[in-house]
PDB file of C-alpha atoms in Angstrom:
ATOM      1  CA  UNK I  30     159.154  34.818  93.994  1.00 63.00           C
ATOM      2  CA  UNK I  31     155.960  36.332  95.819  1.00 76.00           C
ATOM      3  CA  UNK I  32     152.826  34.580  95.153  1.00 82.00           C
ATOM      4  CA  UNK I  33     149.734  36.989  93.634  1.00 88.00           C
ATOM      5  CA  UNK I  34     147.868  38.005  96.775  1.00 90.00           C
ATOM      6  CA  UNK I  35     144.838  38.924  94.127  1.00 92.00           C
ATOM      7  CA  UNK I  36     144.403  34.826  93.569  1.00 94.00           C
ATOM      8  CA  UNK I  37     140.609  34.305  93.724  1.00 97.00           C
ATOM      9  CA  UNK I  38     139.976  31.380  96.130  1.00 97.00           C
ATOM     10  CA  UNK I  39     136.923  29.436  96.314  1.00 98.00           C
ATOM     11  CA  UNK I  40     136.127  28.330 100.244  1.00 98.00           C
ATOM     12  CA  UNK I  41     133.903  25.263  99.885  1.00 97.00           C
ATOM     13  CA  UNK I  42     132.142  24.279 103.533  1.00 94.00           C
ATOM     14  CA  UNK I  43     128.689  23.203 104.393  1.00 89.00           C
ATOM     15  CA  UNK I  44     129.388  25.352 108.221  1.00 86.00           C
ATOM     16  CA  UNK I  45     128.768  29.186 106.963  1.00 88.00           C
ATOM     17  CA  UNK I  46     131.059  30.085 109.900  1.00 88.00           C
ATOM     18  CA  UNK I  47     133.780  27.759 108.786  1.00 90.00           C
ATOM     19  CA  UNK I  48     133.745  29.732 105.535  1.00 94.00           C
ATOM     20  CA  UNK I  49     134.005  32.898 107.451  1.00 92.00           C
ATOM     21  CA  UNK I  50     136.788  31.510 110.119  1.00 92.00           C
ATOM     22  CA  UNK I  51     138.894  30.559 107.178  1.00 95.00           C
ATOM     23  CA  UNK I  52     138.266  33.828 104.929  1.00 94.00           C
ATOM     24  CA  UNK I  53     139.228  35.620 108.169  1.00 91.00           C
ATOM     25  CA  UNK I  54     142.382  33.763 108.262  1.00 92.00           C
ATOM     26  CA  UNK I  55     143.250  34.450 104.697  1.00 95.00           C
ATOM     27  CA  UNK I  56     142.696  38.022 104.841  1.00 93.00           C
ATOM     28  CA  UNK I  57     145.856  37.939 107.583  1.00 90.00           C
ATOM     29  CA  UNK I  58     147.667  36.606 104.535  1.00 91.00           C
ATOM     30  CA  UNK I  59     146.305  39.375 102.456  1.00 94.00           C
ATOM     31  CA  UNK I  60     144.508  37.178 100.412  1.00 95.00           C
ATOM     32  CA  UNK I  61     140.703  38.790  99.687  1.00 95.00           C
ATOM     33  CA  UNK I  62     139.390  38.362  96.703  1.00 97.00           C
ATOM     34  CA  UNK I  63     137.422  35.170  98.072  1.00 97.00           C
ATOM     35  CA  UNK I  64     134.361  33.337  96.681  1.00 98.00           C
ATOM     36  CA  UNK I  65     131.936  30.703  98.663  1.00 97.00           C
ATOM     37  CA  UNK I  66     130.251  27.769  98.316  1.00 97.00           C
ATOM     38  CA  UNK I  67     128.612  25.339 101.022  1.00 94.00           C
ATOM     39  CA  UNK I  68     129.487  22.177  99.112  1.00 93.00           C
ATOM     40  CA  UNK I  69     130.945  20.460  95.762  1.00 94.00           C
ATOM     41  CA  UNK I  70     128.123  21.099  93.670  1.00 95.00           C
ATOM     42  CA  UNK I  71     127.349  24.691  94.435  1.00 96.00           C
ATOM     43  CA  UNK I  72     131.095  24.848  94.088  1.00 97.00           C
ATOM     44  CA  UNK I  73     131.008  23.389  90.369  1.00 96.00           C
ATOM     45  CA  UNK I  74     128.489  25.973  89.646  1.00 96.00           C
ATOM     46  CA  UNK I  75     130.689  28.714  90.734  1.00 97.00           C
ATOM     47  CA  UNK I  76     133.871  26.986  88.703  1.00 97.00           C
ATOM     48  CA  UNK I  77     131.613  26.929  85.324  1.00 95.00           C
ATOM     49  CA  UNK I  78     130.507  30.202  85.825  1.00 96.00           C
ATOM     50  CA  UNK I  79     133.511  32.231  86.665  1.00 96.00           C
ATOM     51  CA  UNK I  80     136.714  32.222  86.837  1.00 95.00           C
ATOM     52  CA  UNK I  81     138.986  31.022  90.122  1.00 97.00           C
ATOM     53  CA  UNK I  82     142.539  30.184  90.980  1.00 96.00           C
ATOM     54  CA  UNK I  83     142.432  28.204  94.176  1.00 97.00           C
ATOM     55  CA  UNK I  84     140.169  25.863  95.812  1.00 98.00           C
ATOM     56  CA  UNK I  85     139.653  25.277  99.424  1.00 98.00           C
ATOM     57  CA  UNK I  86     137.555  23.053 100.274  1.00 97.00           C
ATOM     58  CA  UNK I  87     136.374  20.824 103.512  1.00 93.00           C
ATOM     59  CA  UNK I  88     136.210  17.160 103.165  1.00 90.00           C
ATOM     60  CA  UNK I  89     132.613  16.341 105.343  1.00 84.00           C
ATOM     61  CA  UNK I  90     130.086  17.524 103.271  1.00 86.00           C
ATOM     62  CA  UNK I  91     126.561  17.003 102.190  1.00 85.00           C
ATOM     63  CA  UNK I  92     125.521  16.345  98.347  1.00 88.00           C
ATOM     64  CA  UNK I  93     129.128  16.778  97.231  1.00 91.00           C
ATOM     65  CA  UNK I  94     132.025  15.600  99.248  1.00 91.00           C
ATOM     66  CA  UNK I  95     135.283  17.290  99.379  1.00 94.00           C
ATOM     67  CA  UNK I  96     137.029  14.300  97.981  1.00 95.00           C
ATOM     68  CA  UNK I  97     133.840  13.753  95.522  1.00 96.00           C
ATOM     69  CA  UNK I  98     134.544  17.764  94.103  1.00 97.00           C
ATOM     70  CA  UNK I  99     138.210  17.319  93.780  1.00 97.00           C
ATOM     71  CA  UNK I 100     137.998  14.019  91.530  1.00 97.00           C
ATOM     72  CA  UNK I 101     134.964  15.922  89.111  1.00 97.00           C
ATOM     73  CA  UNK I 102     137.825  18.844  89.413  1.00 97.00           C
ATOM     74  CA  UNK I 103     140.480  16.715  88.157  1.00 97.00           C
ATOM     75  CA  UNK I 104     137.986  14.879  85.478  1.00 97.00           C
ATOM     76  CA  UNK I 105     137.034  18.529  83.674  1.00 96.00           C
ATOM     77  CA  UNK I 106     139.390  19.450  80.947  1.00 96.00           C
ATOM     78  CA  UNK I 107     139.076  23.491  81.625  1.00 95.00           C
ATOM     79  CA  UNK I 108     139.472  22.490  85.566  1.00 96.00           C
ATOM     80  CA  UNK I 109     141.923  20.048  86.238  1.00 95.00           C
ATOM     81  CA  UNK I 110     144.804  22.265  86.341  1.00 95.00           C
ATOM     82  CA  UNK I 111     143.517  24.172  89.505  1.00 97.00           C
ATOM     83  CA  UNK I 112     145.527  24.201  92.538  1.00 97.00           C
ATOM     84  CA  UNK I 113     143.465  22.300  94.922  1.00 97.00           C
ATOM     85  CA  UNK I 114     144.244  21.965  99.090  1.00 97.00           C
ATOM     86  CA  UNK I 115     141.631  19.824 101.228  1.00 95.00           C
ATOM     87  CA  UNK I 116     140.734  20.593 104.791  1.00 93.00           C
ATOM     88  CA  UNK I 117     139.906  17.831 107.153  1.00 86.00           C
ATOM     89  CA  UNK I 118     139.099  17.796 110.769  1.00 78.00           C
ATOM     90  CA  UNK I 119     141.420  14.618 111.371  1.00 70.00           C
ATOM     91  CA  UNK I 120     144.331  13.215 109.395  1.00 67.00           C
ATOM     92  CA  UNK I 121     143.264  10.012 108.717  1.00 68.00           C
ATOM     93  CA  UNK I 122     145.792   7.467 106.925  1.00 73.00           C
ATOM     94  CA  UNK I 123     143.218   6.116 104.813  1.00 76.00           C
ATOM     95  CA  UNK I 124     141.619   9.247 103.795  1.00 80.00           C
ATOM     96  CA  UNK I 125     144.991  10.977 102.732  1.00 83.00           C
ATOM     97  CA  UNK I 126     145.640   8.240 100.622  1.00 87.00           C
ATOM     98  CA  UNK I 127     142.605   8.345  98.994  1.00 90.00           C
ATOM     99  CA  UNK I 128     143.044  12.268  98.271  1.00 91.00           C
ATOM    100  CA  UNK I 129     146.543  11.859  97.008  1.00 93.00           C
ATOM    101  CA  UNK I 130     145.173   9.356  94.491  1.00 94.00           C
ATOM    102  CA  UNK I 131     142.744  11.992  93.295  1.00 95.00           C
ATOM    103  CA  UNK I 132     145.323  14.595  92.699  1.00 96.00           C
ATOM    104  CA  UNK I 133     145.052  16.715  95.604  1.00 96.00           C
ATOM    105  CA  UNK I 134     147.683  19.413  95.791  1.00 96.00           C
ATOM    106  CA  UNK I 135     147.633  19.158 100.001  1.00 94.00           C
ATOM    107  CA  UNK I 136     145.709  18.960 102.697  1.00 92.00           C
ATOM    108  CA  UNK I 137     145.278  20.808 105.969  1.00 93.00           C
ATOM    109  CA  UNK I 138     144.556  19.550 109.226  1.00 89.00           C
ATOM    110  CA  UNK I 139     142.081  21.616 111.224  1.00 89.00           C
ATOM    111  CA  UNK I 140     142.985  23.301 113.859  1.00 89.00           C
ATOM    112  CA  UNK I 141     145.315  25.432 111.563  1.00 91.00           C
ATOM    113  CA  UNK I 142     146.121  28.597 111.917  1.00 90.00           C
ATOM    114  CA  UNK I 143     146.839  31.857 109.366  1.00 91.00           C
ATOM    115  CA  UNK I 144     150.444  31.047 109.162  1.00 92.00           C
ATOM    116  CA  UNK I 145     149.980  27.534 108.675  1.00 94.00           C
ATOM    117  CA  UNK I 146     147.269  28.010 105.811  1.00 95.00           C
ATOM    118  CA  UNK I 147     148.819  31.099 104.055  1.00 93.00           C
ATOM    119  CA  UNK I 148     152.144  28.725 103.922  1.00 94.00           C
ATOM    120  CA  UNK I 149     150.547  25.974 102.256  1.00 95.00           C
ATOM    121  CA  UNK I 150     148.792  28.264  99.330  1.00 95.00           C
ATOM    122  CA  UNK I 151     152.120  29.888  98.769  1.00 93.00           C
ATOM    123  CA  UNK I 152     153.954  26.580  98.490  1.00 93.00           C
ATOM    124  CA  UNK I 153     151.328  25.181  96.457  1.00 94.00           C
ATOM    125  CA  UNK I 154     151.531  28.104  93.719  1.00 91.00           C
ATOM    126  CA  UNK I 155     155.120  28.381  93.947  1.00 89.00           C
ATOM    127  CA  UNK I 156     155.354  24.681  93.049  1.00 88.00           C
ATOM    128  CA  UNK I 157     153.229  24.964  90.202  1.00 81.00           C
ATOM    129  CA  UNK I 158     154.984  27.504  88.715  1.00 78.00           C
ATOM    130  CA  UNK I 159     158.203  26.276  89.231  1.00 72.00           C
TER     131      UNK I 159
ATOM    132  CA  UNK F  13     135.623   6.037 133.086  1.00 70.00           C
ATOM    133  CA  UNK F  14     139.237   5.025 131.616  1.00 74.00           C
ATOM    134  CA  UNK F  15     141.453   8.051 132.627  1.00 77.00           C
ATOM    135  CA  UNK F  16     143.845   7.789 129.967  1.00 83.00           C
ATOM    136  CA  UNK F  17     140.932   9.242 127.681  1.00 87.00           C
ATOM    137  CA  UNK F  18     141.042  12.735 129.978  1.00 90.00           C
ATOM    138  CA  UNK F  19     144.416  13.940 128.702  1.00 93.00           C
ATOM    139  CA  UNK F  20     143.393  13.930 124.990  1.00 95.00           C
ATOM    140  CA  UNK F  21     140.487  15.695 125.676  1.00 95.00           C
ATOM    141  CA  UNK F  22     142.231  18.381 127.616  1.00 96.00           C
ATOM    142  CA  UNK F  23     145.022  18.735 125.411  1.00 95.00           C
ATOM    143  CA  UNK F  24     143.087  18.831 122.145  1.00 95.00           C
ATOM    144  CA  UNK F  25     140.499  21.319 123.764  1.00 97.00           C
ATOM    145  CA  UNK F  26     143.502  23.937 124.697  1.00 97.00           C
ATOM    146  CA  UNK F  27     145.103  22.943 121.131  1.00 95.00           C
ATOM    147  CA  UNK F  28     141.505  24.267 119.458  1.00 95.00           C
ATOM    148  CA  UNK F  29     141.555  27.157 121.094  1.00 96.00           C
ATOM    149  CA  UNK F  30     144.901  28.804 121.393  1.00 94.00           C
ATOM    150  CA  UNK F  31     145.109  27.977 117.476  1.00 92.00           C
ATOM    151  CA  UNK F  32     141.886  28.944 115.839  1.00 91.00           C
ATOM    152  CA  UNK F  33     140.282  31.391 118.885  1.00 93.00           C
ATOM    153  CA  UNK F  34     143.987  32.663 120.374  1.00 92.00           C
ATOM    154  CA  UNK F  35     141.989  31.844 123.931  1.00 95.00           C
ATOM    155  CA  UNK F  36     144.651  29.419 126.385  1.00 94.00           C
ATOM    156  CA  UNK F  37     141.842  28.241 128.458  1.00 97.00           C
ATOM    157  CA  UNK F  38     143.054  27.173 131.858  1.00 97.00           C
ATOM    158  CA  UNK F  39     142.306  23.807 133.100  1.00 96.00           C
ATOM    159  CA  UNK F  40     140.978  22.842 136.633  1.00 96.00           C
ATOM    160  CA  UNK F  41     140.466  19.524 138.086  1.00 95.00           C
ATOM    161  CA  UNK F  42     138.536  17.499 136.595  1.00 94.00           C
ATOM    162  CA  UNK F  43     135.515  15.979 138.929  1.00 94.00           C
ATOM    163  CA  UNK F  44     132.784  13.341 138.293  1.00 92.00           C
ATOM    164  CA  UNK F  45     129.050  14.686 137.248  1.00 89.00           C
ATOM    165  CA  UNK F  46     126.140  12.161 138.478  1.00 88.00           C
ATOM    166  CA  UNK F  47     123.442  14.539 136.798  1.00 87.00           C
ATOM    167  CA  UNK F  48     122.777  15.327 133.025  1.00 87.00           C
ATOM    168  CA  UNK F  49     122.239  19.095 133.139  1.00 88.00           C
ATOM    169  CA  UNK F  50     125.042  21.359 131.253  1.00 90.00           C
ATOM    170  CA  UNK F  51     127.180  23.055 132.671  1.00 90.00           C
ATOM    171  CA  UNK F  52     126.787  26.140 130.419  1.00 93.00           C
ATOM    172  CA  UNK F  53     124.547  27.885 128.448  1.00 96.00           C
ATOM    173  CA  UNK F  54     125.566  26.243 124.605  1.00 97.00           C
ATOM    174  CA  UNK F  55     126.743  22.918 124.157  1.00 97.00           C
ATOM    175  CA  UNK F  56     127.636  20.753 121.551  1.00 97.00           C
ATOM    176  CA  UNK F  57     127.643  17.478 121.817  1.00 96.00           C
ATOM    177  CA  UNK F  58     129.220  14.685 119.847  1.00 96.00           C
ATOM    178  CA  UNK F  59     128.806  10.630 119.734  1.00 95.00           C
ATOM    179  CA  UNK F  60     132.214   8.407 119.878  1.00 94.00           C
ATOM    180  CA  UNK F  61     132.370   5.209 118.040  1.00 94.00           C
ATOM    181  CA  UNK F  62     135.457   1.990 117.397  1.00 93.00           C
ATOM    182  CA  UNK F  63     137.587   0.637 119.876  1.00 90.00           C
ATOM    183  CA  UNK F  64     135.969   3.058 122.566  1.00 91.00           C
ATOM    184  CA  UNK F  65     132.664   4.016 122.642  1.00 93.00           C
ATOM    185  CA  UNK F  66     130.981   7.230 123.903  1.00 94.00           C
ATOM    186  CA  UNK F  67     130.437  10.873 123.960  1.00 95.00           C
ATOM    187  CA  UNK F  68     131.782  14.547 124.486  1.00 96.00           C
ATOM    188  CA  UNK F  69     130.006  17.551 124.977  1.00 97.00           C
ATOM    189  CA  UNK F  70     131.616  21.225 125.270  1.00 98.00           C
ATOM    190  CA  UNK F  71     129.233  23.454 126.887  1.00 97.00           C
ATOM    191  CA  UNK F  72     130.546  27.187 127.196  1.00 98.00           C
ATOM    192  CA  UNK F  73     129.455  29.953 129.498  1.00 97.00           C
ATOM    193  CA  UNK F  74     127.388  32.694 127.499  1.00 97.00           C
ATOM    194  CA  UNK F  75     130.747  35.093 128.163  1.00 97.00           C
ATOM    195  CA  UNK F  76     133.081  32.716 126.630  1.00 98.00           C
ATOM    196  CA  UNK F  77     131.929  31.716 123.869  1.00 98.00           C
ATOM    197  CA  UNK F  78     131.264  35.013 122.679  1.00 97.00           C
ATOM    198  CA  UNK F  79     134.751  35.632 122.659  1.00 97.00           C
ATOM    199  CA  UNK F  80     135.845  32.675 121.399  1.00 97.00           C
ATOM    200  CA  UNK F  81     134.142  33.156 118.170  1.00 96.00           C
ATOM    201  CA  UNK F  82     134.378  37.069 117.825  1.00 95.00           C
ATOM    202  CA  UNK F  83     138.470  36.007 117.506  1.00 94.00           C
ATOM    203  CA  UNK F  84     137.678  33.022 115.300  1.00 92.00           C
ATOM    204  CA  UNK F  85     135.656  35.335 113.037  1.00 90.00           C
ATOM    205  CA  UNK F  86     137.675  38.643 113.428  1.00 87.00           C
ATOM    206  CA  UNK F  87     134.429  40.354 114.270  1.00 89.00           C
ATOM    207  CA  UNK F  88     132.580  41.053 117.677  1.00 93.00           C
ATOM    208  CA  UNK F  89     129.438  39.070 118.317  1.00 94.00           C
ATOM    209  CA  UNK F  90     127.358  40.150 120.976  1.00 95.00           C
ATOM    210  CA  UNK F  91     124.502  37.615 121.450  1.00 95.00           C
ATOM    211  CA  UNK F  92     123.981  33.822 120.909  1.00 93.00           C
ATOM    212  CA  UNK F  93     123.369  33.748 117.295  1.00 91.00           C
ATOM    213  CA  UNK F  94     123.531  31.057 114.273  1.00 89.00           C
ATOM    214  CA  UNK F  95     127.294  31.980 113.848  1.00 88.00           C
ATOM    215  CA  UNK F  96     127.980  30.942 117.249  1.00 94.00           C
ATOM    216  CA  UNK F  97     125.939  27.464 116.964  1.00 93.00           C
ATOM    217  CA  UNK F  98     127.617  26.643 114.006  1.00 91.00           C
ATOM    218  CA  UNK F  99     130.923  27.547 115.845  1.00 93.00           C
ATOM    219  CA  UNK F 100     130.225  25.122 118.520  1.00 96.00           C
ATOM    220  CA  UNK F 101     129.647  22.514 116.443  1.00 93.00           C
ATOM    221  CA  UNK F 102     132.713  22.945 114.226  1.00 92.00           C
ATOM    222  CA  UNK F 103     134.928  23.492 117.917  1.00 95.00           C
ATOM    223  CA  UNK F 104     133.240  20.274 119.053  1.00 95.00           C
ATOM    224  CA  UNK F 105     134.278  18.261 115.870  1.00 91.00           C
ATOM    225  CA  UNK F 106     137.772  19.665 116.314  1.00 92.00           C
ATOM    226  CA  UNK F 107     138.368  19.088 119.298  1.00 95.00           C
ATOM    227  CA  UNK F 108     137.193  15.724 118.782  1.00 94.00           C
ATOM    228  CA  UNK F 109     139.586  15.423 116.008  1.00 90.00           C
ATOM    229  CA  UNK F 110     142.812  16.573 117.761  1.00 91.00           C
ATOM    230  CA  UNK F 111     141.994  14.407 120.937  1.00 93.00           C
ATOM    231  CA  UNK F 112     141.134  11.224 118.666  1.00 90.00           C
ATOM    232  CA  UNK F 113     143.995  11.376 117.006  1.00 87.00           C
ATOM    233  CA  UNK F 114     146.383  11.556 120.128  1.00 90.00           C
ATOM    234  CA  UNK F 115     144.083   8.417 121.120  1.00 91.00           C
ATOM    235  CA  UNK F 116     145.216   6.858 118.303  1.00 87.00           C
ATOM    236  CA  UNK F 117     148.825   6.813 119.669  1.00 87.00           C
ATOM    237  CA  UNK F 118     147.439   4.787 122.795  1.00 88.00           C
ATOM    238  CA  UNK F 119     146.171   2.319 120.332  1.00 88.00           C
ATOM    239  CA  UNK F 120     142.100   3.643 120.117  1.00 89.00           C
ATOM    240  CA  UNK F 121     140.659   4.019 116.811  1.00 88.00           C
ATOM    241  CA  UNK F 122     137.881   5.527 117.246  1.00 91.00           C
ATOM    242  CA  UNK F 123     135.066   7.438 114.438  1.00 89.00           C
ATOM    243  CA  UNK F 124     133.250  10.320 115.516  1.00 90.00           C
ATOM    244  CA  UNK F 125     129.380  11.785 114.413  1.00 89.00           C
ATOM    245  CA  UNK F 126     128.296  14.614 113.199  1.00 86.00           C
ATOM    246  CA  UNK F 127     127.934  16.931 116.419  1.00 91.00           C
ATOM    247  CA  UNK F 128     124.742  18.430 117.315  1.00 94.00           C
ATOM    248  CA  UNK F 129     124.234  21.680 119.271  1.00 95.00           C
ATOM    249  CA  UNK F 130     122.058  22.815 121.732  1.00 95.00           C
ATOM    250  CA  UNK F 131     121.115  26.103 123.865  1.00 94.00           C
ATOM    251  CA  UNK F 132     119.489  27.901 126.615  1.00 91.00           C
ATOM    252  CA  UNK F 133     119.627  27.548 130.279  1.00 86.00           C
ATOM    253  CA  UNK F 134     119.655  24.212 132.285  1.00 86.00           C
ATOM    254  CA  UNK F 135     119.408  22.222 128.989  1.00 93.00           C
ATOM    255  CA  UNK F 136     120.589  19.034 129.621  1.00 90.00           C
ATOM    256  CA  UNK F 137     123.146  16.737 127.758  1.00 91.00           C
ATOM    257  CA  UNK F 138     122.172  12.790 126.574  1.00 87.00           C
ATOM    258  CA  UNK F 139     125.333  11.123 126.525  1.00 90.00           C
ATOM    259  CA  UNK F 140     125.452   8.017 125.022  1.00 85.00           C
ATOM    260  CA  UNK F 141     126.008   5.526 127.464  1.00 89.00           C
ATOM    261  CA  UNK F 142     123.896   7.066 129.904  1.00 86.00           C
ATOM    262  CA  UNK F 143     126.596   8.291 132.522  1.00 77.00           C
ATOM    263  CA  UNK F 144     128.441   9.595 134.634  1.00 90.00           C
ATOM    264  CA  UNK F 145     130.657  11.414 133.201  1.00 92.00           C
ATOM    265  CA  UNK F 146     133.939  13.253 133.990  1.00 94.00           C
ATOM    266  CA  UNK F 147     134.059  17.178 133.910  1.00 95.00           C
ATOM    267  CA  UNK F 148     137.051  18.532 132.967  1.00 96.00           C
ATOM    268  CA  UNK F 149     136.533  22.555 134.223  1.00 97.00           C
ATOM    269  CA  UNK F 150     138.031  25.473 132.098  1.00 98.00           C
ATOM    270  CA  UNK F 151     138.602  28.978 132.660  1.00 97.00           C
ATOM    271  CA  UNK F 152     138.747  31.951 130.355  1.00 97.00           C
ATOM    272  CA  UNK F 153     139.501  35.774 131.039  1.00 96.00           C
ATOM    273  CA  UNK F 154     136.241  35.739 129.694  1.00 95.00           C
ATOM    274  CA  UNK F 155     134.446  33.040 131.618  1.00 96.00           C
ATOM    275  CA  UNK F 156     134.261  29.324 132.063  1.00 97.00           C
ATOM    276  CA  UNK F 157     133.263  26.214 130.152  1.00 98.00           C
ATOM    277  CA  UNK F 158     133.645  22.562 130.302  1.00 97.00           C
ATOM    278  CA  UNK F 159     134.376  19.687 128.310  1.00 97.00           C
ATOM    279  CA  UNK F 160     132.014  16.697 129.631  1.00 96.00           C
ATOM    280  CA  UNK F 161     132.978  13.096 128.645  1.00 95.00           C
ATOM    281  CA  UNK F 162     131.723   9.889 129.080  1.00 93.00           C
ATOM    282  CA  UNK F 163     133.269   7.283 126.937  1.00 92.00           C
ATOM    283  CA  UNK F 164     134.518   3.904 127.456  1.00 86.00           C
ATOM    284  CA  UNK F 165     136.300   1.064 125.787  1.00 80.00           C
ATOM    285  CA  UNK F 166     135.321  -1.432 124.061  1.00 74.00           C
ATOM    286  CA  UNK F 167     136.107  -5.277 125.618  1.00 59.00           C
ATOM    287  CA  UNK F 168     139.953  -6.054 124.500  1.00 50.00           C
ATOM    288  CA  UNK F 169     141.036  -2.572 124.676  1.00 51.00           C
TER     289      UNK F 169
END
């Protein structure tokens, strides 16, 4: 089964370059239709406002955490369903933990590369709709 | 300086690179620096905190960096704009990152800031315990840049 390369992501980091390293990487997965948003709660606006199919989003942010966006993801009836994969800069035991318990679909390690990223959406949607 | 911290830092520098910039920066020997001016025209700098205290700073040639972050961003850049700051802070925290966590296999468990960035010639870099600190020298096709460390651990360790 191929996976919808017309998925709209949403790319949630407070580094505007970030966002643009990682929508650079998508598009070499032939994923574009992409939205941003440089934290949670900018991101929440976007998610009430339109419609999106994947969220990527960091973990250090300001105002809204990454971990603090995926648990108001997974508390909103019309959201919780959404596929959801964290980035972090390190993979700490703790932190994993506490991002499993609040339903994260996966996480990424940065550095990561296109392969590496484009591999964990597809597996995510694929097990979704399995 | 400890030098079982150098290897982390080399390795997760090259590891930052190859992966997210597709640069394999080549690594010279490192050498000790008495004196806190940069050793390149952008650095960012980053403070070190648990069982080892400290800091790293990557400071990258003009020419470099450039290139390093026209391939992270698919796009050329041509001068030393916000994209590239905010691309030396995010390498910085990366690197950091990668080289912590191989430090964790040593037995260091160590928390990292949020890194700062600066620019322009001879700026100089505050590291956190004052100094020395140990230079590890890179080369690019495109130019050089450094990683500059001065960390140390805490009693015990």
């Amino acid at each position: 089964m191929s996976v919808n390369k017309n998925l709209k992501i949403l790319i949630v980091d407070d580094f505007a370059t970030m966002r643009k390293v990682i929508r650079n990487l998508l598009k070499q997965g032939g994923f574009e239709n992409v939205v941003e948003a440089e934290d949670g709660l900018a991101a929440l606006k976007i998610l009430k406002s339109q419609q999106v199919d994947f969220i990527i989003s960091d973990w250090n942010m300001p105002n809204m955490s990454g971990l603090e966006l995926l648990k108001a993801v997974r508390g909103d009836d019309e959201l919780k369903a959404l596929p959801f994969l964290m980035v972090t800069a390190e993979a700490l035991k703790d932190n994993v933990v506490a991002a499993v318990k609040a339903g994260v679909s996966n996480y990424i390690v940065k550095p990561f590369t296109a392969e590496v990223l484009n591999e964990k959406i597809e597996k995510i949607v694929k097990s979704l709709a399995a | 300086m400890d030098v079982r911290f150098i290897n982390p830092f080399l390795n997760g520098t090259v590891q930052v690179l190859k992966t997210m910039a597709f640069v394999e920066p080549k690594a010279g020997k490192p050498f000790l620096k008495k004196d806190s001016l940069a050793r390149g025209d952008i650095s960012g700098i980053i403070g070190l905190t648990g069982s080892a205290r400290g800091s790293l700073a990557l400071s990258f040639s003009e020419s470099s960096i450039l290139k390093i972050v026209s391939n992270m961003l698919g796009e050329e850049i041509k001068t030393l704009n916000g994209d590239i700051k905010d691309a030396v802070g995010e390498i910085t925290n990366m690197v950091s990152g990668a080289a912590r966590k191989e430090l964790e296999t040593l037995g260091f468990n160590i928390t990292a800031a949020i890194p700062t960035v600066v620019a322009g010639k001879d700026h100089s870099i505050s590291h956190v315990l004052g100094g020395p600190s140990i230079i590890i020298p890179f080369e690019t096709p495109q130019g050089p840049f450094v990683v500059d460390i001065c960390i140390g651990s805490i009693a015990g360790q």
